[in-house]
Amino acid sequence: MTEYTVSVQAYAKAVLHCAKHPWATVHGLLLAEKKEGKIRFVDAVPLAHNWTNLTAMFDVALQQAQQYAKTKGLSVCGYYVAYEDTKATQLSASGALLAKTLVEADESTVAFVVDAKKLTPGSSAAAFVPHVYAEPQWKEQSSAFGESGKGSGTKGASFVLENNRVVAVTRKLVDERAEVWVHDFDEHLDDVSLDWLQNQALSERIRTT
Amino acid sequence: MSSSLKLLGEIRQSSERRPFEVLKLAEPLLNKGSITQAGDEVWLVYEQVFLAAVDEGQIDVAKAVLEILHNRFGEESQRVKRLYGLVSEATGHPEDAKKLYDDMLEKDATNVLANKRLITLLKSQGQYVQAIQELVSYLDTHGNDFEAWLELTHLYLDQHLYSQAAFCIEEVILQQPANHYFHLCYAEISYTMGNLDVALKEYLRVVELSTDNLRGFYGVKLTADRILDITSSRGSGKSKGPSHLKVENAPQKAMLERLSQLATERLLAIYSGSSDAMKKTLEEWLKL
């Protein structure tokens, strides 16, 4: 049973990326530490909010993210996506293909679809819906993240947020419009001074909330 | 003219969607009445504020502004009328919105605003096939509306119908051949479809039309190197890369190498104004 933990930094950055472009499909990568069979997503690298079904800039960004991850002793083994269609909780065809590129490089890759319904102010649930790869498909793990405590699924994966403050901290950051601190690769392509890999100012903001 | 009004004008010009900022800029103008400094443009500002309010879910503000517009332009203004549809859409009454748009189209089948709203409504309801059908039908009579062709490109892309999307963006390019953005879109679609030769050609067009376009040069580097990779290993008998990748119409090896070289130079030049971390990232990537 592989245990996946999502830290507040990874979760908040991904959700803030969604908050910055609420009417668009957004996607990005998650970087993880691997220790003793446990996988801890420690950061999110936002990629795009435009042309998310097109692969050219994704290929460039993925290569750069993988190189960056290596320098930090991390692995790119997470993909997150929030669809323009707020009712969607399943990986789309292109999402599945992009995530497959990742799983071919790292078999512990998990894809997370953001469930918009769980981002409403009253919700305290984790908005990530994990999808685990069971060739050739991605299987949705709809009751993950501590609702039952144990994740079901073909590969026996369990998912948990790092502590019970993650959702509340994220909510606070969204309310404070901290999304202005998120810069994805799309933005970087318009302004090379923006550090889309680290988003350090945002990391600091999350750390001190 | 106040700086807020100027900024609002710039946002209108660029058609960027920045509702939070628009409302922040407009609020004091509305409260103090200084919005009238905009002169004749004040109605454009009101419409802009309405759209931002609807985007931010500030329905009371939207309705208040809508009343001002209604009082000025009356019942018969189609431009104001469709804003009522937007309120219905934003408050979770799509069926009321649909009825309004259908009524508007019954009175005038060529009403562009109602047509476009209806298509967007269908899309937001997840009725993608119908949205596409309506838009295709609209384009039958409005074939010169390149923005509509662009919207259709996006609808097809959302449905992963890449060759249909390619056809549409080609139409856009026919009408707007000097706009690098559309060539960029075409390049990206071609790359995604595996048509690397077309992608390279289009990325080159992008950098021709737009100096030091970063996406353009990343695209040139990416495609030139991939084509070199594929053709060299195909030439040596080892098959490399999926067979659907098309490279037949690509330039010769020597030219590809020069293009790759040029892209490298320009990428380094573009990043020279960036941070050390980002420069390092590029340099590492170029070594791949």
Coordinates of C-alpha atoms in Angstrom, one line a residue:
Chain A
M1 CA 0.0 0.0 0.0
T2 CA 1.6 3.3 -1.1
E3 CA 0.9 6.2 1.2
Y4 CA 0.6 9.5 -0.5
T5 CA 0.7 12.7 1.6
V6 CA -0.1 16.2 0.2
S7 CA 1.6 19.1 2.0
V8 CA -0.1 22.5 2.5
Q9 CA 2.4 24.1 0.1
A10 CA 1.6 21.7 -2.8
Y11 CA -2.2 21.8 -2.1
A12 CA -2.4 25.6 -1.7
K13 CA -0.3 26.4 -4.7
A14 CA -2.4 24.2 -6.9
V15 CA -5.7 25.6 -5.6
L16 CA -4.4 29.2 -5.9
H17 CA -3.5 28.4 -9.5
C18 CA -7.1 27.5 -10.0
A19 CA -8.3 30.6 -8.2
K20 CA -6.2 32.8 -10.5
H21 CA -7.9 31.4 -13.7
P22 CA -11.4 30.4 -12.5
W23 CA -12.9 30.2 -16.0
A24 CA -10.1 28.2 -17.6
T25 CA -8.8 24.7 -17.4
V26 CA -5.5 24.8 -15.5
H27 CA -2.9 22.1 -14.9
G28 CA 0.4 21.6 -13.3
L29 CA 2.8 19.2 -11.7
L30 CA 3.4 18.1 -8.2
L31 CA 6.9 17.4 -6.8
A32 CA 7.4 14.7 -4.2
E33 CA 9.9 13.5 -1.6
K34 CA 10.2 9.7 -1.5
K35 CA 11.2 8.1 1.8
E36 CA 10.8 4.5 2.9
G37 CA 8.0 3.7 0.4
K38 CA 6.0 6.9 1.4
I39 CA 5.5 9.6 -1.1
R40 CA 5.0 13.2 0.1
F41 CA 4.0 15.9 -2.3
V42 CA 5.9 19.0 -1.1
D43 CA 5.4 21.5 -3.9
A44 CA 3.3 22.3 -6.9
V45 CA 4.7 23.7 -10.2
P46 CA 1.9 25.4 -12.1
L47 CA 2.1 25.0 -15.9
A48 CA -0.7 26.5 -17.9
H49 CA -4.1 28.0 -18.1
N50 CA -4.4 28.1 -21.9
W51 CA -4.2 25.5 -24.6
T52 CA -4.0 22.8 -22.0
N53 CA -4.8 20.1 -24.6
L54 CA -1.7 21.1 -26.6
T55 CA 1.6 19.4 -25.9
A56 CA 4.5 21.5 -27.2
M57 CA 5.1 23.9 -24.3
F58 CA 4.1 21.1 -21.9
D59 CA 7.0 19.1 -23.2
V60 CA 9.4 22.0 -22.6
A61 CA 8.0 22.7 -19.1
L62 CA 8.0 19.1 -18.1
Q63 CA 11.7 18.6 -19.1
Q64 CA 12.7 21.7 -17.2
A65 CA 10.6 20.7 -14.2
Q66 CA 12.2 17.2 -14.1
Q67 CA 15.6 18.8 -14.2
Y68 CA 14.7 21.2 -11.4
A69 CA 13.2 18.4 -9.3
K70 CA 16.4 16.4 -9.6
T71 CA 18.5 19.3 -8.3
K72 CA 16.3 19.3 -5.2
G73 CA 16.2 15.6 -4.7
L74 CA 12.5 15.5 -5.7
S75 CA 10.5 13.5 -8.2
V76 CA 7.9 14.7 -10.6
C77 CA 5.2 12.2 -9.8
G78 CA 2.0 14.2 -9.6
Y79 CA -0.2 15.9 -12.2
Y80 CA -3.1 18.1 -11.2
V81 CA -5.8 19.5 -13.4
A82 CA -8.9 21.6 -12.8
Y83 CA -11.3 21.7 -15.7
E84 CA -13.2 24.6 -17.1
D85 CA -16.3 22.4 -16.7
T86 CA -16.8 22.6 -13.0
K87 CA -18.7 19.3 -13.0
A88 CA -15.8 17.3 -14.2
T89 CA -14.0 15.0 -11.8
Q90 CA -12.5 12.6 -14.3
L91 CA -9.3 12.9 -16.2
S92 CA -9.9 13.9 -19.8
A93 CA -8.4 12.1 -22.8
S94 CA -5.5 14.6 -23.1
G95 CA -5.0 14.7 -19.3
A96 CA -4.7 10.9 -19.4
L97 CA -2.0 11.1 -22.1
L98 CA -0.1 13.9 -20.3
A99 CA -0.2 11.9 -17.0
K100 CA 0.9 8.8 -18.9
T101 CA 4.1 10.7 -20.0
L102 CA 4.8 11.2 -16.4
V103 CA 4.0 7.7 -15.2
E104 CA 6.3 6.3 -17.9
A105 CA 9.1 8.3 -16.3
D106 CA 8.0 7.5 -12.7
E107 CA 5.6 4.7 -12.0
S108 CA 4.4 6.1 -8.7
T109 CA 2.8 9.0 -10.6
V110 CA -0.7 9.9 -9.5
A111 CA -3.1 12.3 -11.3
F112 CA -5.3 14.6 -9.3
V113 CA -8.5 16.2 -10.7
V114 CA -9.7 19.2 -8.7
D115 CA -13.3 18.8 -7.7
A116 CA -14.7 22.4 -8.0
K117 CA -17.6 21.5 -5.8
K118 CA -15.2 21.0 -2.9
L119 CA -13.7 24.4 -3.3
T120 CA -16.8 26.3 -2.0
P121 CA -16.3 28.3 1.2
G122 CA -18.2 25.9 3.4
S123 CA -16.3 22.8 2.4
S124 CA -13.6 21.3 4.6
A125 CA -12.9 18.3 2.3
A126 CA -9.8 17.9 0.2
A127 CA -10.7 18.9 -3.4
F128 CA -8.2 16.6 -5.1
V129 CA -9.7 13.4 -6.7
P130 CA -6.7 11.0 -7.2
H131 CA -6.5 8.8 -10.3
V132 CA -4.2 5.9 -10.1
Y133 CA -2.7 4.2 -13.2
A134 CA -3.8 0.7 -14.0
E135 CA -2.7 0.2 -17.5
P136 CA -4.1 1.4 -19.9
Q137 CA -6.5 3.5 -17.8
W138 CA -6.5 5.9 -15.0
K139 CA -8.8 4.8 -12.2
E140 CA -10.6 7.4 -10.2
Q141 CA -10.3 7.0 -6.4
S142 CA -13.4 8.8 -5.5
S143 CA -13.4 8.2 -1.7
A144 CA -9.8 9.1 -0.9
F145 CA -8.3 11.6 1.5
G146 CA -9.3 10.4 4.9
E147 CA -13.0 10.2 4.4
S148 CA -12.7 6.5 5.0
G149 CA -9.0 6.7 5.9
K150 CA -8.2 3.9 3.5
G151 CA -8.0 4.4 -0.2
S152 CA -9.4 1.7 -2.3
G153 CA -8.1 1.1 -5.8
T154 CA -6.3 -1.4 -7.8
K155 CA -2.8 -0.4 -6.7
G156 CA -3.7 0.0 -3.1
A157 CA -2.9 3.6 -2.6
S158 CA -3.9 5.8 0.3
F159 CA -4.1 9.6 0.3
V160 CA -4.0 12.0 3.1
L161 CA -3.4 15.8 3.6
E162 CA -0.4 16.5 5.8
N163 CA -2.5 17.9 8.6
N164 CA -6.0 19.2 9.4
R165 CA -5.1 22.8 8.7
V166 CA -4.3 22.4 5.0
V167 CA -7.8 23.2 3.7
A168 CA -8.3 26.1 6.2
V169 CA -5.0 27.6 5.4
T170 CA -5.7 27.3 1.7
R171 CA -9.1 28.9 2.1
K172 CA -7.6 31.8 4.0
L173 CA -5.1 32.4 1.2
V174 CA -7.8 32.3 -1.4
D175 CA -9.8 34.8 0.5
E176 CA -6.7 37.1 0.7
R177 CA -6.4 36.8 -3.1
A178 CA -2.9 35.3 -2.7
E179 CA -3.4 33.9 -6.2
V180 CA -1.6 37.0 -7.5
W181 CA 1.6 35.4 -6.3
V182 CA 1.1 32.3 -8.5
H183 CA 3.0 32.4 -11.8
D184 CA 2.8 29.5 -14.2
F185 CA 4.9 28.5 -17.2
D186 CA 2.4 30.3 -19.4
E187 CA 3.1 33.6 -17.6
H188 CA 6.8 32.9 -17.6
L189 CA 6.7 32.6 -21.4
D190 CA 5.4 36.2 -21.5
D191 CA 7.8 37.4 -18.8
V192 CA 11.0 35.4 -18.3
S193 CA 11.7 37.1 -14.9
L194 CA 8.9 35.1 -13.3
D195 CA 10.1 32.0 -11.5
W196 CA 7.4 29.5 -12.2
L197 CA 9.4 26.6 -10.8
Q198 CA 9.7 28.0 -7.3
N199 CA 7.2 30.8 -6.8
Q200 CA 9.2 31.7 -3.8
A201 CA 7.2 34.7 -2.6
L202 CA 4.1 32.4 -2.6
S203 CA 5.9 29.7 -0.7
E204 CA 6.8 32.2 1.9
R205 CA 3.3 33.4 2.1
I206 CA 2.0 29.9 2.6
R207 CA 4.6 29.1 5.2
T208 CA 3.7 32.2 7.3
T209 CA -0.1 31.7 7.1
Chain B
M1 CA -9.6 61.7 -17.5
S2 CA -8.7 60.0 -14.3
S3 CA -6.0 57.3 -14.2
S4 CA -8.6 54.7 -13.2
L5 CA -10.7 55.5 -16.3
K6 CA -7.5 55.2 -18.4
L7 CA -6.7 51.9 -16.9
L8 CA -10.2 50.6 -17.5
G9 CA -9.9 51.7 -21.1
E10 CA -6.6 49.8 -21.5
I11 CA -8.2 46.7 -20.0
R12 CA -11.1 47.0 -22.5
Q13 CA -8.7 47.4 -25.3
S14 CA -6.7 44.3 -24.4
S15 CA -9.9 42.3 -23.8
E16 CA -8.2 40.8 -20.8
R17 CA -10.5 39.3 -18.2
R18 CA -9.6 41.0 -14.9
P19 CA -12.9 41.4 -13.1
F20 CA -11.5 41.9 -9.6
E21 CA -9.4 44.8 -10.7
V22 CA -12.1 46.3 -12.9
L23 CA -14.5 46.4 -9.9
K24 CA -11.8 47.8 -7.6
L25 CA -11.1 50.6 -10.1
A26 CA -14.8 51.3 -10.8
E27 CA -16.2 51.3 -7.3
P28 CA -14.9 54.7 -6.2
L29 CA -15.9 56.1 -9.6
L30 CA -19.4 54.9 -9.2
N31 CA -19.7 56.0 -5.6
K32 CA -18.4 59.5 -6.3
G33 CA -20.2 59.9 -9.6
S34 CA -16.9 60.7 -11.3
I35 CA -17.6 58.0 -13.8
T36 CA -19.2 60.7 -15.9
Q37 CA -15.7 62.0 -16.7
A38 CA -15.6 59.3 -19.3
G39 CA -17.9 61.3 -21.5
D40 CA -19.3 59.3 -24.3
E41 CA -17.4 56.3 -23.2
V42 CA -19.2 56.1 -20.0
W43 CA -21.6 53.5 -21.4
L44 CA -18.7 51.3 -22.4
V45 CA -17.4 51.6 -18.9
Y46 CA -20.8 50.6 -17.4
E47 CA -20.9 47.6 -19.7
Q48 CA -17.4 46.7 -18.6
V49 CA -18.3 47.0 -14.9
F50 CA -21.5 44.9 -15.5
L51 CA -19.4 42.1 -17.0
A52 CA -16.9 42.2 -14.2
A53 CA -19.6 42.2 -11.6
V54 CA -21.2 39.2 -13.1
D55 CA -17.8 37.4 -13.3
E56 CA -17.3 38.1 -9.6
G57 CA -20.8 37.0 -8.6
Q58 CA -21.6 40.6 -7.5
I59 CA -25.1 40.4 -8.9
D60 CA -26.5 43.4 -7.0
V61 CA -23.8 45.6 -8.5
A62 CA -24.6 44.0 -12.0
K63 CA -28.3 44.7 -11.6
A64 CA -27.7 48.3 -10.5
V65 CA -25.5 49.0 -13.5
L66 CA -27.9 47.2 -15.8
E67 CA -30.7 49.5 -14.7
I68 CA -28.6 52.5 -15.6
L69 CA -28.0 51.0 -19.1
H70 CA -31.6 50.1 -19.5
N71 CA -32.7 53.6 -18.6
R72 CA -30.4 55.1 -21.2
F73 CA -30.9 52.6 -24.1
G74 CA -34.3 51.3 -23.4
E75 CA -36.1 48.0 -24.2
E76 CA -35.1 47.8 -27.9
S77 CA -31.3 47.7 -27.4
Q78 CA -30.2 44.2 -28.2
R79 CA -26.8 44.9 -26.6
V80 CA -28.5 45.7 -23.3
K81 CA -31.0 43.0 -23.6
R82 CA -28.5 40.2 -23.8
L83 CA -27.1 41.4 -20.5
Y84 CA -30.3 40.3 -18.8
G85 CA -29.5 36.9 -20.2
L86 CA -26.1 37.0 -18.5
V87 CA -27.8 37.8 -15.2
S88 CA -29.9 34.7 -15.6
E89 CA -26.9 32.6 -16.5
A90 CA -25.0 34.0 -13.5
T91 CA -27.8 33.3 -11.0
G92 CA -28.3 29.7 -12.1
H93 CA -31.2 30.2 -14.4
P94 CA -29.9 29.1 -17.7
E95 CA -33.3 28.2 -19.0
D96 CA -34.4 31.8 -18.7
A97 CA -31.3 32.9 -20.5
K98 CA -31.9 30.4 -23.3
K99 CA -35.5 31.6 -23.7
L100 CA -34.3 35.2 -24.0
Y101 CA -31.6 34.4 -26.6
D102 CA -34.0 32.2 -28.5
D103 CA -36.6 35.1 -28.5
M104 CA -33.9 37.5 -29.7
L105 CA -32.9 35.2 -32.5
E106 CA -36.5 34.6 -33.5
K107 CA -36.9 38.3 -34.0
D108 CA -33.6 38.6 -35.8
A109 CA -31.8 35.4 -36.8
T110 CA -28.6 37.3 -37.6
N111 CA -28.3 38.8 -34.1
V112 CA -24.6 38.2 -33.5
L113 CA -24.7 38.9 -29.7
A114 CA -27.6 36.5 -29.0
N115 CA -26.1 33.9 -31.3
K116 CA -22.8 34.0 -29.4
R117 CA -24.4 34.0 -26.0
L118 CA -26.5 31.0 -26.9
I119 CA -23.4 29.1 -28.1
T120 CA -21.5 30.0 -24.9
L121 CA -24.6 28.9 -22.8
L122 CA -24.7 25.5 -24.5
K123 CA -21.0 25.1 -23.8
S124 CA -21.3 26.0 -20.1
Q125 CA -24.1 23.4 -19.9
G126 CA -21.8 20.7 -21.3
Q127 CA -23.7 20.5 -24.5
Y128 CA -20.6 20.7 -26.6
V129 CA -21.9 18.9 -29.7
Q130 CA -24.8 21.3 -29.9
A131 CA -22.6 24.3 -29.3
I132 CA -20.3 23.2 -32.2
Q133 CA -23.3 22.7 -34.4
E134 CA -24.7 26.1 -33.7
L135 CA -21.3 27.7 -34.3
V136 CA -20.8 25.9 -37.5
S137 CA -24.2 27.1 -38.6
Y138 CA -23.4 30.7 -37.6
L139 CA -20.2 30.5 -39.6
D140 CA -22.2 29.5 -42.7
T141 CA -23.6 33.0 -42.8
H142 CA -20.7 34.8 -41.0
G143 CA -17.7 33.2 -42.6
N144 CA -15.7 36.4 -42.2
D145 CA -15.9 36.4 -38.4
F146 CA -12.4 35.1 -37.7
E147 CA -13.1 35.3 -33.9
A148 CA -15.9 32.8 -34.4
W149 CA -13.5 30.5 -36.3
L150 CA -11.1 30.9 -33.4
E151 CA -13.9 30.0 -30.9
L152 CA -14.7 26.9 -33.0
T153 CA -11.0 26.0 -32.9
H154 CA -11.2 26.1 -29.1
L155 CA -14.4 24.1 -29.0
Y156 CA -12.8 21.4 -31.2
L157 CA -9.7 21.4 -29.1
D158 CA -11.7 20.9 -26.0
Q159 CA -13.2 17.8 -27.6
H160 CA -9.8 16.6 -28.7
L161 CA -10.8 16.9 -32.4
Y162 CA -7.4 18.1 -33.5
S163 CA -7.7 18.0 -37.3
Q164 CA -11.0 19.9 -37.2
A165 CA -9.3 22.4 -34.9
A166 CA -6.4 22.7 -37.4
F167 CA -8.9 23.4 -40.2
C168 CA -10.5 26.2 -38.3
I169 CA -7.2 27.9 -37.3
E170 CA -6.2 27.7 -41.0
E171 CA -9.3 29.7 -41.8
V172 CA -8.4 32.2 -39.1
I173 CA -4.9 32.5 -40.6
L174 CA -6.3 33.0 -44.1
Q175 CA -8.2 36.0 -42.8
Q176 CA -5.5 37.3 -40.4
P177 CA -2.2 36.1 -41.9
A178 CA 0.0 38.7 -40.1
N179 CA -1.1 37.8 -36.6
H180 CA 1.6 35.7 -35.0
Y181 CA -0.7 34.4 -32.3
F182 CA -2.7 32.4 -34.8
H183 CA 0.4 30.9 -36.4
L184 CA 1.5 30.0 -32.9
C185 CA -1.9 28.2 -32.2
Y186 CA -1.5 26.4 -35.5
A187 CA 2.1 25.4 -34.7
E188 CA 1.0 24.0 -31.3
I189 CA -1.9 22.0 -32.8
S190 CA 0.4 20.6 -35.5
Y191 CA 3.0 19.6 -33.0
T192 CA 0.3 17.9 -30.9
M193 CA -0.9 16.0 -34.0
G194 CA 2.7 14.9 -34.7
N195 CA 3.0 17.1 -37.8
L196 CA 6.5 18.2 -36.9
D197 CA 7.3 19.6 -40.3
V198 CA 4.3 21.9 -40.3
A199 CA 4.9 22.8 -36.7
L200 CA 8.5 23.9 -37.4
K201 CA 7.3 26.0 -40.4
E202 CA 4.7 27.7 -38.4
Y203 CA 7.0 28.4 -35.4
L204 CA 9.4 30.0 -37.9
R205 CA 6.6 32.2 -39.1
V206 CA 5.9 33.2 -35.5
V207 CA 9.4 34.4 -34.9
E208 CA 9.4 36.1 -38.3
L209 CA 6.3 38.1 -37.4
S210 CA 7.1 38.7 -33.7
T211 CA 10.7 39.5 -32.8
D212 CA 12.2 37.2 -30.2
N213 CA 9.0 35.5 -29.5
L214 CA 9.8 33.1 -26.7
R215 CA 7.2 30.4 -27.5
G216 CA 8.3 30.7 -31.1
F217 CA 11.9 30.0 -30.4
Y218 CA 11.2 27.2 -27.9
G219 CA 9.0 25.7 -30.6
V220 CA 11.7 26.0 -33.2
K221 CA 14.3 24.4 -30.9
L222 CA 11.9 21.7 -29.8
T223 CA 10.8 20.7 -33.3
A224 CA 14.1 21.1 -35.1
D225 CA 15.9 18.9 -32.6
R226 CA 13.1 16.3 -32.6
I227 CA 13.1 16.1 -36.4
L228 CA 16.9 15.8 -36.4
D229 CA 16.6 13.0 -33.9
I230 CA 13.9 11.1 -35.8
T231 CA 15.4 11.5 -39.3
S232 CA 18.9 10.5 -38.2
S233 CA 17.7 7.3 -36.5
R234 CA 15.2 6.5 -39.3
G235 CA 18.1 7.0 -41.8
S236 CA 20.3 4.6 -39.8
G237 CA 17.6 1.9 -39.9
K238 CA 16.6 2.1 -36.3
S239 CA 13.1 3.2 -36.0
K240 CA 12.7 5.9 -33.4
G241 CA 9.7 7.7 -32.3
P242 CA 6.1 6.8 -33.1
S243 CA 5.4 6.3 -36.8
H244 CA 2.7 8.9 -36.8
L245 CA 5.3 11.7 -36.5
K246 CA 5.5 13.5 -39.9
V247 CA 8.8 15.0 -40.9
E248 CA 8.7 14.5 -44.7
N249 CA 8.5 18.2 -45.6
A250 CA 11.1 19.3 -43.1
P251 CA 14.2 21.1 -44.2
Q252 CA 17.5 19.2 -44.7
K253 CA 19.8 18.3 -41.9
A254 CA 22.2 21.2 -42.4
M255 CA 19.4 23.7 -42.3
L256 CA 17.8 22.0 -39.2
E257 CA 21.1 22.3 -37.4
R258 CA 21.4 26.0 -38.3
L259 CA 17.8 26.6 -37.1
S260 CA 18.5 24.8 -33.8
Q261 CA 21.6 26.9 -33.4
L262 CA 19.7 30.1 -34.1
A263 CA 17.0 29.2 -31.6
T264 CA 19.6 28.4 -29.0
E265 CA 21.2 31.8 -29.5
R266 CA 18.0 33.7 -29.4
L267 CA 16.7 31.8 -26.3
L268 CA 19.9 32.7 -24.4
A269 CA 19.5 36.3 -25.5
I270 CA 15.9 36.4 -24.4
Y271 CA 16.9 35.0 -21.0
S272 CA 19.8 37.3 -20.5
G273 CA 17.4 39.7 -18.7
S274 CA 16.2 37.0 -16.4
S275 CA 17.1 35.8 -12.9
D276 CA 20.1 33.5 -12.4
A277 CA 17.8 30.6 -11.5
M278 CA 15.8 30.9 -14.7
K279 CA 19.0 31.3 -16.8
K280 CA 20.4 28.2 -15.3
T281 CA 17.2 26.3 -16.0
L282 CA 17.4 27.3 -19.6
E283 CA 21.0 26.4 -19.9
E284 CA 20.4 22.9 -18.4
W285 CA 17.5 22.4 -20.8
L286 CA 19.6 23.4 -23.8
K287 CA 22.1 20.7 -22.9
L288 CA 19.4 17.9 -23.2

